[in-house]
Coordinates of C-alpha atoms in Angstrom, one line a residue:
Chain A
M1 CA 17.3 -87.2 58.2
L2 CA 15.7 -86.5 54.9
T3 CA 17.5 -84.3 52.5
T4 CA 15.7 -81.1 51.5
E5 CA 15.3 -82.5 48.1
T6 CA 13.8 -85.8 49.2
K7 CA 11.5 -84.1 51.6
R8 CA 10.2 -81.8 48.9
F9 CA 9.7 -84.7 46.6
L10 CA 7.7 -86.7 49.3
I11 CA 5.6 -83.6 50.2
E12 CA 4.7 -83.2 46.5
K13 CA 3.8 -86.9 46.3
V14 CA 1.6 -86.7 49.3
K15 CA -0.2 -83.8 47.8
T16 CA -0.6 -85.6 44.5
V17 CA -1.9 -88.6 46.2
R18 CA -4.4 -86.6 48.3
H19 CA -5.7 -84.9 45.1
E20 CA -6.2 -88.3 43.5
I21 CA -8.0 -89.7 46.6
L22 CA -10.5 -86.9 46.4
T23 CA -11.0 -87.3 42.7
M24 CA -11.4 -91.1 42.9
V25 CA -14.0 -90.9 45.6
H26 CA -15.8 -88.0 44.0
R27 CA -15.9 -89.7 40.7
A28 CA -17.1 -93.0 42.1
Q29 CA -19.4 -91.2 44.5
S30 CA -18.4 -93.9 46.9
G31 CA -15.3 -94.7 49.0
H32 CA -13.5 -93.7 52.2
I33 CA -11.8 -90.3 52.1
G34 CA -11.0 -89.3 55.7
G35 CA -8.7 -92.2 56.6
S36 CA -7.1 -92.2 53.2
L37 CA -6.1 -88.6 53.5
G38 CA -4.9 -89.0 57.0
A39 CA -2.6 -91.9 56.3
A40 CA -1.2 -90.5 53.1
D41 CA 2.1 -89.4 54.7
I42 CA 2.8 -92.8 56.1
T43 CA 2.0 -94.7 53.0
V44 CA 3.9 -92.3 50.7
A45 CA 7.0 -92.5 52.9
L46 CA 6.9 -96.2 52.6
Y47 CA 6.3 -96.5 48.9
Y48 CA 8.5 -93.6 47.7
H49 CA 11.3 -93.8 50.2
L50 CA 11.5 -96.8 52.6
M51 CA 10.3 -99.9 50.8
K52 CA 12.3 -102.0 48.4
H53 CA 9.9 -102.7 45.5
D54 CA 9.7 -102.7 41.8
P55 CA 6.4 -101.8 40.0
Q56 CA 7.7 -103.6 36.9
R57 CA 8.1 -106.8 38.9
P58 CA 5.2 -107.0 41.4
D59 CA 6.2 -110.6 42.1
W60 CA 9.8 -109.9 42.8
P61 CA 10.5 -112.3 45.7
D62 CA 12.8 -109.9 47.6
R63 CA 10.4 -107.0 47.7
D64 CA 9.1 -105.5 50.9
R65 CA 5.4 -106.1 51.3
F66 CA 2.7 -103.7 52.4
V67 CA -0.7 -104.9 53.7
L68 CA -3.5 -102.5 54.0
S69 CA -5.3 -104.0 57.0
K70 CA -7.7 -101.1 57.2
G71 CA -8.9 -102.2 53.8
H72 CA -11.4 -99.5 53.3
C73 CA -8.6 -97.0 52.5
T74 CA -8.3 -98.2 48.9
P75 CA -8.3 -94.7 47.5
L76 CA -5.0 -94.2 49.2
I77 CA -3.3 -97.4 48.1
Y78 CA -4.7 -97.3 44.6
S79 CA -3.6 -93.7 44.1
I80 CA 0.0 -94.7 45.1
L81 CA 0.1 -98.0 43.1
G82 CA -1.3 -96.2 40.0
D83 CA 1.3 -93.4 40.4
C84 CA 4.1 -95.9 40.9
G85 CA 3.2 -97.7 37.7
Y86 CA 1.8 -101.0 39.0
F87 CA -1.1 -100.4 36.6
P88 CA -2.1 -97.7 34.2
R89 CA -3.2 -94.5 36.0
E90 CA -6.4 -94.4 33.8
D91 CA -7.5 -97.5 35.7
L92 CA -8.2 -95.2 38.7
T93 CA -11.2 -93.9 36.8
T94 CA -12.8 -97.4 37.1
F95 CA -12.6 -97.5 41.0
R96 CA -15.7 -99.2 42.4
R97 CA -17.2 -99.8 38.9
P98 CA -18.3 -103.2 37.6
G99 CA -15.5 -105.0 35.8
S100 CA -12.7 -103.0 37.5
H101 CA -9.8 -104.6 39.2
L102 CA -10.0 -101.7 41.7
Q103 CA -12.6 -103.1 44.1
G104 CA -13.9 -101.2 47.0
H105 CA -11.6 -103.2 49.3
P106 CA -8.3 -104.7 48.2
F107 CA -8.5 -107.9 46.2
Q108 CA -5.0 -109.3 45.8
P109 CA -5.6 -111.7 42.8
K110 CA -6.6 -108.9 40.5
T111 CA -4.7 -105.8 41.4
P112 CA -0.9 -105.7 40.7
G113 CA 0.8 -104.4 43.8
I114 CA -1.9 -105.5 46.3
E115 CA -0.3 -108.1 48.5
A116 CA -3.3 -109.3 50.5
S117 CA -7.0 -109.2 50.3
T118 CA -8.6 -107.4 53.2
G119 CA -11.9 -105.9 54.0
T120 CA -13.4 -107.1 57.1
L121 CA -11.3 -105.6 59.8
G122 CA -8.6 -107.5 61.6
L123 CA -7.7 -109.9 58.8
G124 CA -4.7 -108.0 57.4
L125 CA -2.4 -108.1 60.5
S126 CA -2.9 -111.9 60.8
T127 CA -2.3 -112.4 57.1
A128 CA 0.9 -110.3 57.3
C129 CA 1.9 -112.5 60.3
G130 CA 1.6 -115.5 58.0
M131 CA 3.6 -113.8 55.3
A132 CA 6.3 -112.7 57.7
L133 CA 6.5 -116.1 59.1
A134 CA 7.0 -117.5 55.6
A135 CA 10.0 -115.2 55.1
K136 CA 11.5 -116.3 58.4
L137 CA 11.1 -120.0 57.4
R138 CA 13.0 -119.2 54.2
G139 CA 15.6 -117.2 55.9
E140 CA 14.8 -114.1 53.9
N141 CA 15.0 -110.6 55.2
Q142 CA 12.5 -108.4 53.5
Y143 CA 10.1 -106.3 55.7
Y144 CA 6.3 -106.7 56.0
Y145 CA 4.6 -103.4 56.6
V146 CA 1.0 -103.2 57.8
L147 CA -1.4 -100.3 58.2
C148 CA -4.2 -100.8 60.7
G149 CA -6.9 -98.4 61.6
D150 CA -7.4 -97.4 65.3
G151 CA -11.0 -98.5 65.1
E152 CA -9.8 -101.7 63.5
I153 CA -7.8 -102.7 66.5
Q154 CA -10.9 -103.0 68.6
E155 CA -11.3 -106.4 66.8
G156 CA -10.3 -109.4 68.9
Q157 CA -8.4 -110.9 66.0
I158 CA -5.8 -108.1 66.1
W159 CA -4.8 -109.2 69.6
E160 CA -4.6 -112.8 68.5
A161 CA -2.2 -111.6 65.8
A162 CA -0.3 -109.5 68.4
M163 CA 0.3 -112.7 70.5
F164 CA 1.3 -114.7 67.4
A165 CA 3.8 -112.2 66.2
N166 CA 5.5 -112.2 69.6
K167 CA 5.5 -116.0 69.8
Y168 CA 7.2 -116.3 66.4
K169 CA 9.5 -113.3 66.9
L170 CA 8.4 -111.6 63.7
N171 CA 10.8 -108.7 63.9
N172 CA 10.4 -108.4 60.1
L173 CA 6.9 -107.1 60.8
I174 CA 6.5 -103.3 61.1
A175 CA 2.9 -102.2 61.7
F176 CA 1.3 -98.8 62.0
V177 CA -1.9 -98.0 63.8
D178 CA -3.4 -94.9 62.1
R179 CA -4.4 -93.2 65.4
N180 CA -6.8 -90.5 64.4
Y181 CA -9.2 -91.1 67.2
L182 CA -12.2 -91.3 64.8
Q183 CA -14.2 -94.2 63.6
T184 CA -17.4 -94.6 61.7
D185 CA -19.7 -93.8 64.5
G186 CA -17.6 -91.1 66.1
Y187 CA -14.7 -90.5 68.6
S188 CA -12.9 -93.7 69.4
E189 CA -12.7 -93.2 73.1
D190 CA -16.5 -92.8 73.3
I191 CA -17.2 -95.8 71.0
M192 CA -14.7 -98.2 72.6
P193 CA -11.8 -96.7 74.4
L194 CA -8.3 -97.8 73.3
D195 CA -6.1 -95.6 75.4
P196 CA -3.6 -96.2 76.9
L197 CA -2.6 -97.9 73.7
A198 CA 1.2 -98.1 73.9
P199 CA 1.3 -100.2 77.0
K200 CA -1.1 -102.6 75.5
W201 CA 1.2 -103.4 72.6
E202 CA 4.3 -103.4 74.8
S203 CA 2.7 -105.9 77.1
F204 CA 2.0 -108.1 74.1
G205 CA 5.8 -108.2 73.5
W206 CA 6.0 -105.6 70.7
E207 CA 8.4 -102.7 70.4
V208 CA 6.3 -99.6 70.3
H209 CA 6.9 -96.1 69.0
K210 CA 4.6 -93.1 69.2
I211 CA 5.0 -90.6 66.4
D212 CA 3.2 -87.8 64.5
G213 CA 2.0 -89.8 61.6
N214 CA 1.7 -86.7 59.4
D215 CA 5.3 -85.8 59.9
L216 CA 7.5 -87.4 57.1
E217 CA 10.7 -86.9 59.1
Q218 CA 9.4 -88.8 62.1
I219 CA 7.9 -91.6 59.9
V220 CA 11.1 -92.2 58.1
A221 CA 13.3 -92.1 61.1
T222 CA 11.1 -94.4 63.1
V223 CA 10.8 -97.0 60.4
Q224 CA 14.6 -97.0 60.1
L225 CA 14.8 -97.6 63.8
A226 CA 12.1 -100.3 63.6
Q227 CA 14.1 -102.2 61.0
Q228 CA 16.7 -102.9 63.6
S229 CA 14.2 -104.2 66.2
E230 CA 14.4 -107.6 67.7
K231 CA 10.7 -107.6 68.1
P232 CA 7.6 -107.0 66.0
V233 CA 7.1 -103.2 65.9
M234 CA 3.9 -101.2 66.3
I235 CA 4.2 -97.5 65.4
I236 CA 1.3 -95.6 66.9
A237 CA 1.0 -92.8 64.4
K238 CA -1.1 -89.9 65.6
T239 CA -2.8 -88.6 62.5
L240 CA -5.4 -86.1 61.5
K241 CA -8.3 -87.8 59.7
G242 CA -9.0 -85.9 56.6
K243 CA -5.6 -84.2 56.7
G244 CA -4.9 -81.8 53.9
V245 CA -8.5 -80.6 53.3
P246 CA -9.4 -78.2 56.1
F247 CA -13.1 -78.8 56.2
M248 CA -12.6 -82.5 56.3
E249 CA -10.1 -82.6 59.0
N250 CA -10.9 -84.3 62.3
A251 CA -14.5 -84.8 61.2
A252 CA -16.0 -88.3 61.5
Q253 CA -18.6 -87.7 58.9
W254 CA -15.9 -87.8 56.2
H255 CA -15.1 -91.4 57.1
G256 CA -17.1 -92.9 54.3
K257 CA -19.0 -90.1 52.6
P258 CA -18.3 -89.0 49.1
P259 CA -18.1 -85.3 48.4
S260 CA -20.8 -83.5 46.3
D261 CA -19.6 -81.6 43.2
E262 CA -19.5 -78.4 45.2
E263 CA -17.6 -80.0 48.1
Y264 CA -15.2 -81.6 45.7
Q265 CA -14.4 -78.2 44.2
M266 CA -13.9 -76.7 47.6
A267 CA -11.7 -79.6 48.7
I268 CA -9.4 -79.3 45.6
Q269 CA -9.1 -75.5 46.1
T270 CA -8.2 -75.7 49.7
L271 CA -6.0 -78.8 49.5
Y272 CA -2.6 -78.1 51.1
Chain B
M1 CA -15.7 -155.1 61.0
E2 CA -12.7 -153.0 61.6
Y3 CA -13.1 -149.4 62.9
K4 CA -10.7 -146.5 62.6
K5 CA -10.7 -142.8 63.1
T6 CA -11.0 -140.5 60.0
R7 CA -8.9 -137.9 61.8
Q8 CA -6.2 -140.5 62.0
G9 CA -6.5 -140.7 58.2
Y10 CA -5.9 -136.9 58.1
V11 CA -2.7 -136.9 60.0
D12 CA -1.4 -140.1 58.3
G13 CA -2.1 -138.3 55.0
L14 CA -0.2 -135.2 56.2
K15 CA 2.8 -137.3 57.2
E16 CA 2.8 -139.0 53.9
L17 CA 2.7 -135.7 52.1
A18 CA 5.5 -134.2 54.1
K19 CA 7.9 -136.9 53.1
T20 CA 8.1 -135.6 49.5
N21 CA 6.7 -132.0 49.7
D22 CA 8.5 -129.5 51.9
Q23 CA 5.9 -126.8 51.2
I24 CA 3.4 -128.6 53.4
L25 CA 2.9 -126.8 56.8
V26 CA 0.5 -127.8 59.5
L27 CA -1.2 -125.3 61.8
D28 CA -3.4 -126.1 64.8
A29 CA -5.3 -124.1 67.4
D30 CA -4.6 -125.9 70.6
V31 CA -6.5 -129.1 69.7
A32 CA -3.5 -130.9 68.2
K33 CA -4.1 -133.9 70.6
A34 CA -7.6 -134.1 69.3
T35 CA -7.1 -133.4 65.6
Q36 CA -4.2 -135.8 65.9
T37 CA -1.8 -133.3 64.3
F38 CA 0.5 -133.7 67.3
E39 CA 1.8 -136.8 65.5
F40 CA 2.9 -134.5 62.6
E41 CA 4.5 -132.1 65.1
M42 CA 6.5 -135.0 66.6
E43 CA 7.9 -135.9 63.1
Y44 CA 8.1 -132.4 61.7
P45 CA 8.4 -129.9 64.5
D46 CA 9.8 -127.1 62.2
R47 CA 6.7 -127.3 60.0
F48 CA 4.1 -127.3 62.7
F49 CA 2.7 -124.2 64.2
N50 CA 0.4 -124.2 67.2
C51 CA -1.5 -121.0 67.1
G52 CA -3.1 -121.4 70.5
V53 CA -6.8 -120.9 70.9
Q54 CA -7.0 -118.5 68.0
E55 CA -8.9 -120.0 65.1
Q56 CA -9.5 -116.7 63.4
N57 CA -5.8 -115.7 63.5
M58 CA -4.8 -119.2 62.4
L59 CA -6.9 -119.1 59.3
S60 CA -5.7 -115.7 58.2
V61 CA -2.1 -116.7 59.0
A62 CA -2.6 -119.7 56.8
A63 CA -3.7 -117.3 54.0
G64 CA -0.5 -115.3 54.5
L65 CA 1.6 -118.5 54.3
A66 CA -0.3 -119.5 51.1
L67 CA 0.4 -116.0 49.6
E68 CA 4.1 -116.8 50.1
G69 CA 3.8 -120.1 48.3
Y70 CA 3.4 -122.6 51.1
T71 CA 0.6 -125.2 51.4
P72 CA -0.8 -124.8 54.9
F73 CA -3.2 -127.2 56.5
A74 CA -5.1 -125.3 59.2
S75 CA -6.5 -127.8 61.7
T76 CA -9.2 -127.4 64.3
F77 CA -12.7 -128.6 65.0
G78 CA -15.4 -128.0 62.4
V79 CA -17.4 -125.7 64.5
F80 CA -14.4 -123.5 65.3
A81 CA -13.2 -123.3 61.7
T82 CA -16.5 -122.5 60.0
C83 CA -18.5 -120.7 62.7
R84 CA -15.8 -118.9 64.7
G85 CA -13.6 -118.6 61.6
G86 CA -16.3 -118.1 59.0
D87 CA -15.2 -114.6 58.1
Q88 CA -11.6 -115.7 57.7
M89 CA -12.7 -118.7 55.7
R90 CA -14.6 -116.4 53.4
N91 CA -12.6 -113.2 53.1
S92 CA -9.0 -114.4 53.8
I93 CA -9.2 -117.7 52.0
A94 CA -12.2 -118.3 49.7
Y95 CA -12.5 -114.8 48.1
P96 CA -8.8 -114.6 46.9
K97 CA -8.9 -118.4 46.2
L98 CA -5.8 -119.1 48.2
N99 CA -4.1 -122.5 48.5
V100 CA -5.2 -123.1 52.1
K101 CA -6.5 -126.5 53.3
V102 CA -8.8 -126.5 56.3
G103 CA -8.7 -129.8 58.1
A104 CA -11.8 -129.9 60.3
T105 CA -12.3 -132.7 62.8
H106 CA -15.1 -133.4 65.2
C107 CA -17.7 -132.7 62.6
G108 CA -21.2 -134.1 62.8
L109 CA -23.3 -135.6 65.5
T110 CA -20.9 -138.4 66.3
T111 CA -18.7 -135.9 68.0
G112 CA -20.8 -137.2 70.9
G113 CA -20.2 -136.3 74.5
D114 CA -19.1 -132.6 74.0
G115 CA -22.7 -131.9 72.9
A116 CA -24.3 -129.6 70.4
S117 CA -21.9 -126.7 70.8
H118 CA -19.2 -128.9 69.4
Q119 CA -21.1 -130.9 66.8
A120 CA -20.7 -129.2 63.5
N121 CA -23.9 -130.0 61.6
E122 CA -23.9 -126.9 59.5
D123 CA -20.3 -126.7 58.4
I124 CA -20.9 -128.1 54.9
A125 CA -23.7 -125.6 54.4
I126 CA -21.6 -122.7 55.4
V127 CA -18.6 -123.6 53.3
R128 CA -20.7 -124.7 50.3
S129 CA -22.0 -121.2 50.1
F130 CA -18.5 -119.7 49.7
P131 CA -17.3 -119.7 46.1
N132 CA -14.0 -121.3 45.3
F133 CA -14.0 -123.8 48.2
T134 CA -13.7 -127.5 47.4
I135 CA -15.4 -129.7 50.1
L136 CA -14.2 -133.2 50.8
V137 CA -16.2 -135.5 53.1
P138 CA -14.4 -138.9 53.3
G139 CA -16.3 -142.0 54.4
D140 CA -13.6 -143.8 56.4
Y141 CA -10.0 -143.8 57.5
E142 CA -8.5 -144.8 54.2
E143 CA -10.6 -142.4 52.2
A144 CA -9.7 -139.6 54.7
K145 CA -6.0 -140.3 54.1
Q146 CA -6.5 -140.3 50.3
A147 CA -8.6 -137.1 50.4
T148 CA -5.9 -135.3 52.4
I149 CA -3.3 -136.3 49.9
A150 CA -5.5 -135.3 47.0
A151 CA -6.2 -131.9 48.6
A152 CA -2.5 -131.0 48.6
S153 CA -2.2 -131.4 44.8
H154 CA -5.4 -129.4 44.2
E155 CA -4.6 -125.7 43.8
G156 CA -7.1 -123.7 45.8
P157 CA -9.1 -123.7 49.1
V158 CA -10.2 -127.2 50.3
Y159 CA -12.3 -128.0 53.3
L160 CA -11.7 -131.5 54.6
R161 CA -14.3 -132.9 57.0
F162 CA -13.5 -135.6 59.5
G163 CA -15.3 -137.0 62.6
R164 CA -14.2 -137.7 66.1
D165 CA -15.2 -141.3 66.4
S166 CA -13.9 -144.5 65.0
Y167 CA -15.9 -145.5 61.9
P168 CA -16.2 -148.8 60.0
L169 CA -13.7 -149.3 57.2
V170 CA -15.5 -149.6 53.9
P171 CA -13.4 -151.3 51.4
Q172 CA -15.8 -150.5 48.6
V173 CA -14.7 -146.8 48.7
H174 CA -11.0 -147.5 48.7
G175 CA -10.5 -147.1 45.0
A176 CA -8.6 -144.2 43.5
F177 CA -9.7 -140.9 45.0
Q178 CA -10.4 -138.2 42.5
I179 CA -11.7 -134.8 43.7
G180 CA -15.1 -134.1 42.2
K181 CA -15.8 -137.7 41.3
A182 CA -18.5 -139.8 42.8
K183 CA -18.0 -143.5 43.5
L184 CA -20.7 -145.7 42.0
L185 CA -20.7 -148.6 44.5
Q186 CA -23.4 -150.5 42.7
S187 CA -26.0 -150.1 39.9
G188 CA -29.7 -150.5 40.4
S189 CA -33.0 -149.5 38.9
D190 CA -35.5 -148.8 41.7
L191 CA -34.0 -146.4 44.1
T192 CA -30.7 -144.6 44.5
I193 CA -29.0 -144.1 47.9
I194 CA -26.5 -141.2 47.8
T195 CA -24.2 -141.0 50.8
T196 CA -21.4 -138.7 51.9
G197 CA -18.9 -139.2 54.8
I198 CA -19.4 -141.8 57.3
M199 CA -23.0 -142.4 56.2
V200 CA -21.6 -144.7 53.5
S201 CA -21.7 -147.7 55.8
E202 CA -25.3 -147.0 56.7
G203 CA -26.1 -146.6 53.0
I204 CA -24.6 -150.0 52.2
K205 CA -26.6 -151.6 55.0
A206 CA -29.8 -149.9 53.8
A207 CA -29.2 -151.2 50.3
R208 CA -28.9 -154.7 51.6
Q209 CA -32.2 -154.3 53.5
L210 CA -34.1 -152.9 50.6
E211 CA -32.8 -155.7 48.4
T212 CA -34.3 -158.2 50.7
L213 CA -37.6 -156.5 49.8
G214 CA -36.9 -157.3 46.2
L215 CA -35.8 -153.8 45.2
S216 CA -32.8 -153.0 43.0
I217 CA -30.7 -150.3 44.6
R218 CA -28.2 -147.9 43.0
L219 CA -25.5 -146.9 45.5
L220 CA -23.6 -143.7 45.0
H221 CA -21.0 -142.3 47.4
L222 CA -19.9 -138.7 47.2
P223 CA -16.7 -137.9 49.1
T224 CA -16.7 -134.6 47.2
I225 CA -19.6 -132.3 48.0
K226 CA -18.3 -129.5 46.0
P227 CA -17.8 -129.5 43.1
L228 CA -20.6 -131.9 43.0
D229 CA -20.4 -134.7 40.5
T230 CA -23.6 -133.6 38.7
E231 CA -23.2 -136.2 35.9
A232 CA -23.3 -139.0 38.4
V233 CA -26.2 -137.5 40.2
I234 CA -28.2 -137.0 37.0
A235 CA -27.4 -140.5 35.9
A236 CA -28.8 -141.8 39.2
A237 CA -31.9 -139.7 38.8
E238 CA -32.4 -141.0 35.3
A239 CA -31.8 -144.7 36.2
T240 CA -34.0 -144.9 39.3
K241 CA -37.4 -143.7 40.6
G242 CA -36.1 -141.6 43.4
I243 CA -33.1 -140.7 45.5
I244 CA -32.5 -140.9 49.3
T245 CA -29.5 -138.8 50.5
A246 CA -27.8 -139.6 53.7
E247 CA -25.4 -137.3 55.5
E248 CA -24.2 -136.7 59.1
H249 CA -25.1 -133.0 58.8
S250 CA -28.1 -130.8 58.6
V251 CA -30.5 -131.5 55.8
I252 CA -30.2 -127.7 55.2
G253 CA -27.4 -126.8 52.8
G254 CA -25.6 -130.1 52.7
L255 CA -25.5 -133.1 50.4
G256 CA -29.3 -133.5 50.3
E257 CA -30.0 -130.0 49.1
A258 CA -27.1 -130.1 46.6
V259 CA -28.5 -133.3 45.1
A260 CA -32.1 -132.0 45.1
G261 CA -31.0 -128.9 43.3
V262 CA -29.3 -130.8 40.5
V263 CA -32.1 -133.3 40.2
S264 CA -34.9 -130.7 40.1
E265 CA -33.1 -128.7 37.4
N266 CA -32.2 -131.7 35.2
C267 CA -34.3 -134.7 35.8
P268 CA -37.0 -134.2 38.4
K269 CA -37.5 -137.2 40.7
P270 CA -38.3 -137.4 44.4
V271 CA -35.3 -136.7 46.7
L272 CA -35.7 -137.5 50.4
R273 CA -33.0 -136.3 52.8
I274 CA -31.7 -138.2 55.8
G275 CA -29.7 -136.0 58.1
M276 CA -30.1 -133.7 61.1
Q277 CA -33.7 -132.3 60.7
D278 CA -32.9 -128.7 61.5
V279 CA -32.2 -129.4 65.2
F280 CA -29.2 -129.2 67.4
G281 CA -27.8 -132.4 68.8
E282 CA -26.9 -133.2 72.4
S283 CA -24.4 -135.1 74.5
G284 CA -24.3 -138.8 74.2
Q285 CA -22.4 -141.7 72.7
A286 CA -22.0 -141.5 69.0
Q287 CA -24.0 -144.7 68.3
E288 CA -27.0 -143.8 70.5
L289 CA -27.1 -140.3 69.0
M290 CA -27.2 -141.8 65.5
D291 CA -30.2 -143.9 66.6
K292 CA -32.0 -141.0 68.3
Y293 CA -31.5 -138.5 65.5
G294 CA -32.4 -140.9 62.7
L295 CA -29.1 -141.3 60.9
R296 CA -29.4 -145.1 60.5
A297 CA -29.8 -147.6 57.7
Q298 CA -33.4 -148.1 58.9
N299 CA -34.2 -144.4 58.3
I300 CA -32.9 -144.7 54.7
V301 CA -35.0 -147.8 54.2
E302 CA -38.1 -146.0 55.4
A303 CA -37.4 -143.1 53.2
G304 CA -37.0 -145.4 50.2
Q305 CA -40.3 -147.1 51.0
R306 CA -41.9 -143.7 51.3
I307 CA -40.7 -142.7 47.8
L308 CA -42.4 -145.7 46.3
T309 CA -45.6 -145.4 48.2
Q310 CA -46.0 -141.7 48.1
F311 CA -45.0 -141.0 44.6
Y312 CA -45.5 -144.2 42.7
S313 CA -48.1 -146.5 44.2
T314 CA -51.2 -144.5 43.1
A315 CA -49.6 -143.7 39.7
N316 CA -49.3 -147.4 39.1
V317 CA -53.0 -148.0 39.7

């Protein structure tokens, strides 16, 4: 259970992050808004409540790691890392600009707080498997969190990683699939059906939870449960793509389109 | 002449490394019996990870292990690493410049019986085009072992290229192995033969044949394709009338084009390329395939003669 105070704090953070996402993509006139907005609750819950990390020591060996496997949602992770203090907030104004460390997709060598380079879909979960395996080899007990898109898990490599995590009993791996049912070209079940999704992961040997991924209470409670798992964990988090901006909600066209000046103003005014 | 497998050099190098370096991990994708890494598994079962038939996952897992400080050697056939795993080689490993070593066996035409699907003749071209990758193409067992050991102490991505067959031991290349350094096997003033990988023995044979024709041959062996030893290549271009390159790989994107690029930009001289002439191979025994696809000393000799007749005989008149 979250205290009222913590919950209020997290809700405020989510709103701040969503505001920043809109501003970053509008300023750059490039970037992915919809998925970033939808997964804000999950990622805020991780960074501001669940994860053990220290922005002043991004290389701290005992930190929990987060891998953004759906690498296009950089507006989300950069907003959070900037707010946490991994780098100066002003850097956010350089998103997607030449010379910036804030590349369109995460580039680990340059951005403090980014744990793994991703971009082409499917890489992140495998990379996190390698990282989690390393922790097992060293007998360490930090957690490795991964955020996958639902479109992303159509990639074959995801299911390779699913088998691998089961084989090596990576119960320090806690993954989310951002289940918003929308991908670039439309409704996921039209493009390439994924349902029933939970049995797929269960049959691959994972512990599976289904939650409302826009509900902070559920996110926190489920992750705390997942931390006790004997198996790798997949949290199927039903989210609303574009969450927080009414006219962007559940609309595939806001996957990768930047808002015009007018749309940006409207988004900021209606943000909730 | 003694013959030995270059892939045996790989696993012997790994076992040697593991004795003193506990950060060395070996991954394979269900071809451990073929890559020979099963020998490593027998000695170091806790540091060996069989990823099953999952080359893509294996390469990204290796990236994750490298991010955590380990030195993983991801092992599979060249075709599977570079073609199936091309995206992972590029985005998981090359782009963030991670300390992953890719040990690729069954490269080149001499893979033999498995046929064209398994003969990686374009792997060098693919990996060469990825920034940050170092590419090592050893010429025999001993050099393969040395290259593997050298790769471990080089920080960053390394692609190690080995064959399937047994290849002649070439004592001339057994000197100290230094990444990025060519081995000048002999000086000469008429023509240069530049070899990489197992073509070194054909290059040496070709030099002997050309010498019987009264020509002075410079012989340069390049076990590192990238970074290319440009100094050695330019020196060869300056010292001789032309260069023949020889590689068990496509003439597109491999040693030949790398050399031609450096020569044309610094000291233009004719460069003729021996290699797979933009065709797929086929099933057959390694030796008969080398004959059929023109990867022989005789082909190098003919190219050398062509340089002299085509570019120099009329000029001398």
